[in-house]
Structures are given as structure tokens and as C-alpha cells.
CSV table of C-alpha atoms in Angstrom, one decimal:
chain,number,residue,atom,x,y,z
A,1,UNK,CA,-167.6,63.1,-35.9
A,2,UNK,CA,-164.1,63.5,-34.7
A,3,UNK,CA,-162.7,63.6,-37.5
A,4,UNK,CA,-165.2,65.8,-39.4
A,5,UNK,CA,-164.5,68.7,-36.7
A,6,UNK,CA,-160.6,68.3,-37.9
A,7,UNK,CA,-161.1,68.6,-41.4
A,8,UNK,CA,-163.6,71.6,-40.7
A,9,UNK,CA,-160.6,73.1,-38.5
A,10,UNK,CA,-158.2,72.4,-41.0
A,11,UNK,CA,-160.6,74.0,-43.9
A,12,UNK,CA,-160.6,77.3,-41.6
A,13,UNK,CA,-157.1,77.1,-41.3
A,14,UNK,CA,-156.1,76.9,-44.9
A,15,UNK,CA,-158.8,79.9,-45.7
A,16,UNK,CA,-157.5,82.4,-42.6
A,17,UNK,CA,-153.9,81.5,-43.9
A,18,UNK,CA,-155.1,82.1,-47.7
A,19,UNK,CA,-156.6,85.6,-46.3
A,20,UNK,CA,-154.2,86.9,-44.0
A,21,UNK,CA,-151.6,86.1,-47.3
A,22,UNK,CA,-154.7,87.6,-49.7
A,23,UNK,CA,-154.2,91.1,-47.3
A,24,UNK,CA,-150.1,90.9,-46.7
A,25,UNK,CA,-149.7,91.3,-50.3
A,26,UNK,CA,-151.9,93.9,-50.2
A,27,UNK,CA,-150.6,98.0,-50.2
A,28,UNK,CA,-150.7,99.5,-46.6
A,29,UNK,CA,-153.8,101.4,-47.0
A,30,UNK,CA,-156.1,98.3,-47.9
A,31,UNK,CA,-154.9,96.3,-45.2
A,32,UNK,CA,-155.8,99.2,-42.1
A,33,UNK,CA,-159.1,99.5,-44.1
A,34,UNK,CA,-159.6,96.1,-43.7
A,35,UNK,CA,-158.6,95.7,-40.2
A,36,UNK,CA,-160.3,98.9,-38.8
A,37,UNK,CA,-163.0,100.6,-41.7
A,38,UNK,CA,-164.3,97.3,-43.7
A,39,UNK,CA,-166.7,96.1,-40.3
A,40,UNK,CA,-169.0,99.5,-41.0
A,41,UNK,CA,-168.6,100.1,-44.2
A,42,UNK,CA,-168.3,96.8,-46.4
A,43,UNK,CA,-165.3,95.3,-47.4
A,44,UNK,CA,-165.7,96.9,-50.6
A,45,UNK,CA,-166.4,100.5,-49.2
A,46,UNK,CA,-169.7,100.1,-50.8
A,47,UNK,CA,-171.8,100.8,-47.0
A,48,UNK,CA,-173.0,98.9,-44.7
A,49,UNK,CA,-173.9,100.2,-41.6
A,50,UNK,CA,-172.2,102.9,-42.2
A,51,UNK,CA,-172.0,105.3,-45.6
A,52,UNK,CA,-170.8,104.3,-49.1
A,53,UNK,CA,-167.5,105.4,-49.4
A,54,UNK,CA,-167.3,104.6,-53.2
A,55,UNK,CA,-169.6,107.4,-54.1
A,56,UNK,CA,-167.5,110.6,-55.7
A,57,UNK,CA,-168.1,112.6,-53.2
A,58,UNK,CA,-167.7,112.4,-49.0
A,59,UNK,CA,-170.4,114.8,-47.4
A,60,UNK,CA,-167.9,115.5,-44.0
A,61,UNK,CA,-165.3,115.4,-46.2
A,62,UNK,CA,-165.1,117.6,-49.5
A,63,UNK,CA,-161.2,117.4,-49.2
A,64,UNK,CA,-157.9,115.3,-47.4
A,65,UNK,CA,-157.3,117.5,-45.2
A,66,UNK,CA,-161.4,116.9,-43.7
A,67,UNK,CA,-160.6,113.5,-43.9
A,68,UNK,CA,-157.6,112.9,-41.8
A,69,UNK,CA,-159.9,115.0,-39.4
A,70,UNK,CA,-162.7,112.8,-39.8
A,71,UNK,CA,-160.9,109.9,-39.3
A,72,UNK,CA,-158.6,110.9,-36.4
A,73,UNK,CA,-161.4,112.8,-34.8
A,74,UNK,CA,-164.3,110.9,-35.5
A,75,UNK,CA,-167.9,112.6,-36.1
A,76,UNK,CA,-170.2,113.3,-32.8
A,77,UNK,CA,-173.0,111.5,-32.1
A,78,UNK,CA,-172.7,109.3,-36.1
A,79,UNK,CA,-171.0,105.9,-35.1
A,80,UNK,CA,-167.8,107.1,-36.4
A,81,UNK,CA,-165.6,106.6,-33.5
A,82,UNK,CA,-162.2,108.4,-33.2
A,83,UNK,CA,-159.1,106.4,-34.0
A,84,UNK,CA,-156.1,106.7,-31.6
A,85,UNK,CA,-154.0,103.6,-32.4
A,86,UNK,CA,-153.4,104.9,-36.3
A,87,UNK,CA,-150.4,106.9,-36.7
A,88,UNK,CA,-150.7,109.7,-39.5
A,89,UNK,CA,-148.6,108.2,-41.9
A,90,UNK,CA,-151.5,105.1,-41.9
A,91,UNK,CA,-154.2,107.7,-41.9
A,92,UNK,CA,-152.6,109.0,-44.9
A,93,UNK,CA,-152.3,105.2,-46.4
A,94,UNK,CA,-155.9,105.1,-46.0
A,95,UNK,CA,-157.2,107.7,-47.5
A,96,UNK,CA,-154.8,107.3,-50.5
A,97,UNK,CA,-156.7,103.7,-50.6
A,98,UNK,CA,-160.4,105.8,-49.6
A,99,UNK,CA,-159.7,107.6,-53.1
A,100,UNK,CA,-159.3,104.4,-55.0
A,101,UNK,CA,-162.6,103.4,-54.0
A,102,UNK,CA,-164.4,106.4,-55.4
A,103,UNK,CA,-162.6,105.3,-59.0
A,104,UNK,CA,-165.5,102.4,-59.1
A,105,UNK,CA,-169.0,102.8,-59.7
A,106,UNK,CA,-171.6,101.5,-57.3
A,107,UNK,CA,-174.6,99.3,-59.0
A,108,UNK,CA,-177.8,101.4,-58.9
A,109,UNK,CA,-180.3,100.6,-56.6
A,110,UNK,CA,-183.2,98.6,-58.2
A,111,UNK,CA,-186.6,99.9,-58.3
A,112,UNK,CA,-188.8,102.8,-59.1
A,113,UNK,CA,-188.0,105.5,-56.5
A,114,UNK,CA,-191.3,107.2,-57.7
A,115,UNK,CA,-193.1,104.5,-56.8
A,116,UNK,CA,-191.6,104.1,-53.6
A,117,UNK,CA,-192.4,107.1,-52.6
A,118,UNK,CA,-195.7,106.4,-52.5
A,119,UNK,CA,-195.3,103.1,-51.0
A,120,UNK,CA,-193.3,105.4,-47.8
A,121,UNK,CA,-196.2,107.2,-47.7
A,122,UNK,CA,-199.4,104.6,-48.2
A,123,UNK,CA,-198.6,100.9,-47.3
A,124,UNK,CA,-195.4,100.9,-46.0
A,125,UNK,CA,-196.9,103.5,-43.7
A,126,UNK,CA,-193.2,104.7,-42.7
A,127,UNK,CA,-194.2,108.0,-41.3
A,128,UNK,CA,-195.6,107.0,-38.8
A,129,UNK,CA,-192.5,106.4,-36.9
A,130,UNK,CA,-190.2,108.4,-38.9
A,131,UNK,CA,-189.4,111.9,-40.0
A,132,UNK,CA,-188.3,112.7,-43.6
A,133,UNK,CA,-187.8,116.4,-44.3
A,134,UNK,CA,-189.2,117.4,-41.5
A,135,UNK,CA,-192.3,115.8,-41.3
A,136,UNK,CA,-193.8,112.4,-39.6
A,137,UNK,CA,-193.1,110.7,-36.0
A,138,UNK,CA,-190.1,110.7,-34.4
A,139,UNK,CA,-190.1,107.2,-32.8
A,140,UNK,CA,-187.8,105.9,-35.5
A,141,UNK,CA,-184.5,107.2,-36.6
A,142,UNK,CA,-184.9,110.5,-39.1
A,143,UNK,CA,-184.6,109.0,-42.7
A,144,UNK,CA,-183.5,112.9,-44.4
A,145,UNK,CA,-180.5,111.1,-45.1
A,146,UNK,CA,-180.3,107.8,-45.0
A,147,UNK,CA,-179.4,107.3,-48.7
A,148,UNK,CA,-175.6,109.2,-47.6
A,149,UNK,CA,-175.9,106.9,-44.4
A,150,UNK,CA,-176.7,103.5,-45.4
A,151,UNK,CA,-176.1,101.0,-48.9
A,152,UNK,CA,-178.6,99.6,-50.7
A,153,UNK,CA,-178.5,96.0,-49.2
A,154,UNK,CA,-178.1,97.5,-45.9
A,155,UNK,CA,-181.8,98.9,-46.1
A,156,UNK,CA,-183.5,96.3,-47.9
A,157,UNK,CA,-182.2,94.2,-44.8
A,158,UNK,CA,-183.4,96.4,-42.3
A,159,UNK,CA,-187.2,96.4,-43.9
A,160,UNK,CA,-187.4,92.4,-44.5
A,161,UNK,CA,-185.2,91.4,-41.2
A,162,UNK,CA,-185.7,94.9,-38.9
A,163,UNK,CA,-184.0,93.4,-35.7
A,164,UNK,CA,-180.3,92.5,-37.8
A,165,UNK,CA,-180.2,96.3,-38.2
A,166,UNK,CA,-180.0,97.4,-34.8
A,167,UNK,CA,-177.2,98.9,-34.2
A,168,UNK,CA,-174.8,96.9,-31.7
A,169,UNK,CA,-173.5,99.8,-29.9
A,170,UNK,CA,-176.2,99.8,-27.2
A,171,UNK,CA,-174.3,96.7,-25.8
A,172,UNK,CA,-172.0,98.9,-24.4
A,173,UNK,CA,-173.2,100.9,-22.0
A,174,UNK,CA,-172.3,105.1,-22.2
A,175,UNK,CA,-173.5,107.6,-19.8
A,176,UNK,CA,-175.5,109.5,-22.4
A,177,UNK,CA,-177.2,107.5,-25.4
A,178,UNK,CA,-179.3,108.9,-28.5
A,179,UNK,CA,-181.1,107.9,-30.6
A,180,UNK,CA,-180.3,106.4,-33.7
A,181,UNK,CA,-176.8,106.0,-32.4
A,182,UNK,CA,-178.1,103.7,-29.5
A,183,UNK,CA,-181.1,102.8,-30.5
A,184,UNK,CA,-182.7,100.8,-27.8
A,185,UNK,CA,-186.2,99.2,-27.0
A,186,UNK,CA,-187.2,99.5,-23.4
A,187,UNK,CA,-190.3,98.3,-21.2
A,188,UNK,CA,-191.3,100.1,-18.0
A,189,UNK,CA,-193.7,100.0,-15.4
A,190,UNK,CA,-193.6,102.6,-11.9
A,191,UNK,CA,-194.5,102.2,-8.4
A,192,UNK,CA,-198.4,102.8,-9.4
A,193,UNK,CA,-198.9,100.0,-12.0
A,194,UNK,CA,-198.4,102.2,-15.2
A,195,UNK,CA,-196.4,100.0,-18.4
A,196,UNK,CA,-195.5,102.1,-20.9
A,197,UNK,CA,-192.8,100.6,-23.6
A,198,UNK,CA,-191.2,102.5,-26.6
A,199,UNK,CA,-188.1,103.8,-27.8
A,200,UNK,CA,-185.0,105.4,-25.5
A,201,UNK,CA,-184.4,108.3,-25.9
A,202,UNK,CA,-182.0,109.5,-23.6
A,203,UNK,CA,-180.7,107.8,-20.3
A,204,UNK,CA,-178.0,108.9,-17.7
A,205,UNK,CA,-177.4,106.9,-14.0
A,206,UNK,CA,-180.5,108.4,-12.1
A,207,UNK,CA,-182.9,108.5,-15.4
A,208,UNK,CA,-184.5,107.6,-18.5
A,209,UNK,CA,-186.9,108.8,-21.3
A,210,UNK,CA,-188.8,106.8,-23.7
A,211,UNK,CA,-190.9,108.0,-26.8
A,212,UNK,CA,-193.8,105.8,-27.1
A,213,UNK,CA,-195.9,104.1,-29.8
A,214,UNK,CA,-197.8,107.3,-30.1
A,215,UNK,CA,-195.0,109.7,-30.0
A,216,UNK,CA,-195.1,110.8,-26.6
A,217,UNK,CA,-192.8,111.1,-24.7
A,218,UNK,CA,-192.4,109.8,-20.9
A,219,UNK,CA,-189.6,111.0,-18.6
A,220,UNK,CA,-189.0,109.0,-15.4
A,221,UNK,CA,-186.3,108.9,-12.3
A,222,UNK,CA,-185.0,105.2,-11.6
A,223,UNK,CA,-186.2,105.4,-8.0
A,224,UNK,CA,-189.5,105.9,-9.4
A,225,UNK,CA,-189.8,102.8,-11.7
A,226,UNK,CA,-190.6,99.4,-10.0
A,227,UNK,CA,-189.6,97.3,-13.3
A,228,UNK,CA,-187.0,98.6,-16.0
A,229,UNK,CA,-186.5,95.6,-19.0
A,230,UNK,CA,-184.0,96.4,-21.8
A,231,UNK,CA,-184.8,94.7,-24.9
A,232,UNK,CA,-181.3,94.2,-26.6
A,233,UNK,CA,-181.4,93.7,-30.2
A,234,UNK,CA,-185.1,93.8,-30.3
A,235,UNK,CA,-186.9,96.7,-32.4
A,236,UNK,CA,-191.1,97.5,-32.9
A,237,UNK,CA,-190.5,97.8,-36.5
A,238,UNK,CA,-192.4,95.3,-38.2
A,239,UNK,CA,-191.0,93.1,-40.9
A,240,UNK,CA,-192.4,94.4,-44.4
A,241,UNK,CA,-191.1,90.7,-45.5
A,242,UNK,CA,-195.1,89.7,-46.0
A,243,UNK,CA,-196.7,93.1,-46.4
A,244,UNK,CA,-194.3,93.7,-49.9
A,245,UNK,CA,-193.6,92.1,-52.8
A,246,UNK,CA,-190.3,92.1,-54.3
A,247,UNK,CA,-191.2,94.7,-56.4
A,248,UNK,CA,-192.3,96.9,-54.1
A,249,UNK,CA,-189.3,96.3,-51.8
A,250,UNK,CA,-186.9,97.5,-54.4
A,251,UNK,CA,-189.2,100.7,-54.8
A,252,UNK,CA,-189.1,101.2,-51.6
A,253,UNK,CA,-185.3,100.9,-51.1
A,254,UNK,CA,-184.9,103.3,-54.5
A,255,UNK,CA,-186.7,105.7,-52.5
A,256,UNK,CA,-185.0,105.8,-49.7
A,257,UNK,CA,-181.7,105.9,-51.2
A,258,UNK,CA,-182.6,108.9,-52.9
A,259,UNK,CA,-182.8,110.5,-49.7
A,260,UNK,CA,-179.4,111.9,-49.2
A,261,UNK,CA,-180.3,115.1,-47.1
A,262,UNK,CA,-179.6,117.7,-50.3
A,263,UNK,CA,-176.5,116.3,-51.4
């Protein structure tokens, strides 16, 4: 046993060595995007959690000069943090490396987005909880354009395996939080015996609203709550693992790619 754990050691030795020499002989660019970009938005820039940054266009971003911004300055209430420890000459390094990416072309997604727009709106039963174009609940992130926010994989993995996609920035706590950016499941119950569990919606010190099941919304001070429970990486979507086929899943991620918010 002992001596399996030392060759398993010495195995991740010889591959970290192997990939920290893969990414020295790499130009200056690649190696920041790997270090500070790749954990959102794929090692290949092809998404993630965060957009595809292979596609020919940026929608923040229709030039270098937007960005550097974008980069040094983050986007608001996205995910996209600022970046203070980059000088500009590395910004610059990266976005030279940014405009390599959108030299390769993406696979398509698989399926019939046709027919997955009538899976959104029939089985899948997706607006329920979520808005598209205006229209449908509002306890689930607004899908107008998740195609521009999220890859292919990263959307078939959040409808078979719905709890790996939430996000993990809720771990950390921040005075104000909104949804999607810190999406968060909560249970409550006040002083008089009422439970009511759903969605957070905004939170501060003294309080907290949830957005329940039924799309209402509940807005309570702390003092007034006898039981608050966090559920951290949980999330009431259900799995569509069962309820799909594989056909159908690939439809329904076609769809929702094409949903890029009128880009």
C-alpha cells in the first residue's frame, strides 16, 4: 500500500513537471490564460461556466480597447471579476492569445434546436422556473442568453447533473448577492411556525428574501426568523437525466444555445 501511494506520487510528479514544462514553453499570453481565464472558461476558451471565447465575436467586447477594459475592470454583477495583479503589458499578452482562439471553430451543438424548443416548452417544462424573452417564472436564472453565457457541455451538465452547476461563488460570503451570480437555496421558518424554502434572492446583515416554488416572493428581517438553513451546492432543479432521452437532451441543449440574447 505503501509503496502504491509512492508510485501514485511519483506519477503526479512526473505529469505536474510535464505541464508546468508543457506551459513554460508556451508564449506569455497562454500561460496568464491558463493560470487566471482557463478555470471559467475551459482550457481551450471553448466556455464553461463562463462564455465561449472562441466564437468570432465578444458581446462586451466588439474591440481591444473594450477588452483590456473588460478584463481590468471586470463586468458587474456577471462572474467576471476585475483583475489587479496583471500588469497591462500581460493584459495585452492575453488578448493577443484571446484573438488566436477566435481563429478556431467550435463543434456545433448536437440536436434539433426546433425540437427543443418544444421540449423547453412541453416536457422539459423549463418555464416554469425560468424566463426566456420575457416570459415564464423567475425562480431560476433568466435563460435570454445563456447560449453567449454558457458551452454546450456546460448545459447538458447542468440538465443531467443540476447541482455540479451551481455556481461556487456563494461560498464566499458578500454583503449583497443576486441571483444567478449567487445562486443559493435557502430554508426558513419564523417565530410563528411558517417554513417556506426557495431561491435567494437578495440578502444583506439584517435580511433576506427568497422567491419560492410558486414565484412569490417572501421578505423577512433575521430577528424575525427562528431557523435560517443555507443549502450550499444544493439546487430544486430536478435532474432531466431520466425524464429525457439522449435525443432529446441534445435538442434541448441546441435550443438553448441558440439563445444568445439577439446577438
Amino acid at each position: 500500500m505503501h509503496c502504491s501511494f509512492l508510485s501514485w506520487s511519483r506519477l503526479g510528479a512526473v505529469l505536474l513537471l510535464a505541464t508546468a514544462n508543457c506551459l513554460a514553453q508556451s508564449p506569455p499570453g497562454q500561460r496568464l490564460y491558463s493560470a487566471n481565464c482557463a478555470p471559467c472558461h475551459g482550457p481551450t476558451g471553448a466556455g464553461g461556466k463562463a462564455p465561449d471565447l472562441t466564437a468570432p465575436r465578444y458581446r462586451h467586447a466588439p474591440n481591444d480597447q473594450a477588452l483590456f477594459g473588460i478584463i481590468r475592470f471586470g463586468i458587474p454583477n456577471s462572474g467576471m471579476p476585475l483583475t489587479r495583479h496583471l500588469t497591462d503589458q500581460d493584459i495585452h499578452a492575453v488578448i493577443a492569445y484571446l484573438r488566436t482562439l477566435q481563429e478556431t471553430s467550435p463543434p456545433p451543438a448536437r440536436g434539433n434546436a426546433l425540437a427543443g424548443r418544444q421540449l423547453y416548452r412541453t416536457k422539459g417544462n423549463c418555464s416554469q422556473c425560468h424566463t426566456l424573452q420575457g416570459t415564464g417564472g423567475a425562480t431560476g436564472p433568466d435563460l435570454t442568453d445563456i447560449g453567449a453565457r454558457r458551452s454546450p457541455a456546460y448545459l447538458r451538465e447542468s440538465l443531467v447533473n443540476p447541482e455540479a452547476a451551481v455556481p461556487e461563488n456563494f461560498m464566499v460570503y458578500r454583503l449583497f448577492s443576486l441571483i444567478p451570480d449567487n445562486f443559493l437555496q435557502v430554508r426558513a421558518v419564523t417565530k410563528d411556525g411558517r417554513r417556506i424554502t426557495g431561491t435567494r434572492v437578495n440578502e444583506d446583515p439584517f435580511s433576506i428574501q427568497i422567491r419560492d416554488s410558486s414565484d412569490r416572493l417572501h421578505s423577512f428581517w433575521k430577528d424575525d426568523l427562528a431557523e435560517l438553513h443555507k443549502d450550499r451546492g444544493k439546487s430544486p432543479m430536478p435532474s432531466y437525466r431520466v425524464l429525457l432521452s439522449e435525443e432529446e437532451l441534445d435538442d434541448l441543449v441546441a435550443y438553448l444555445v441558440s439563445q444568445r440574447g439577439g446577438l
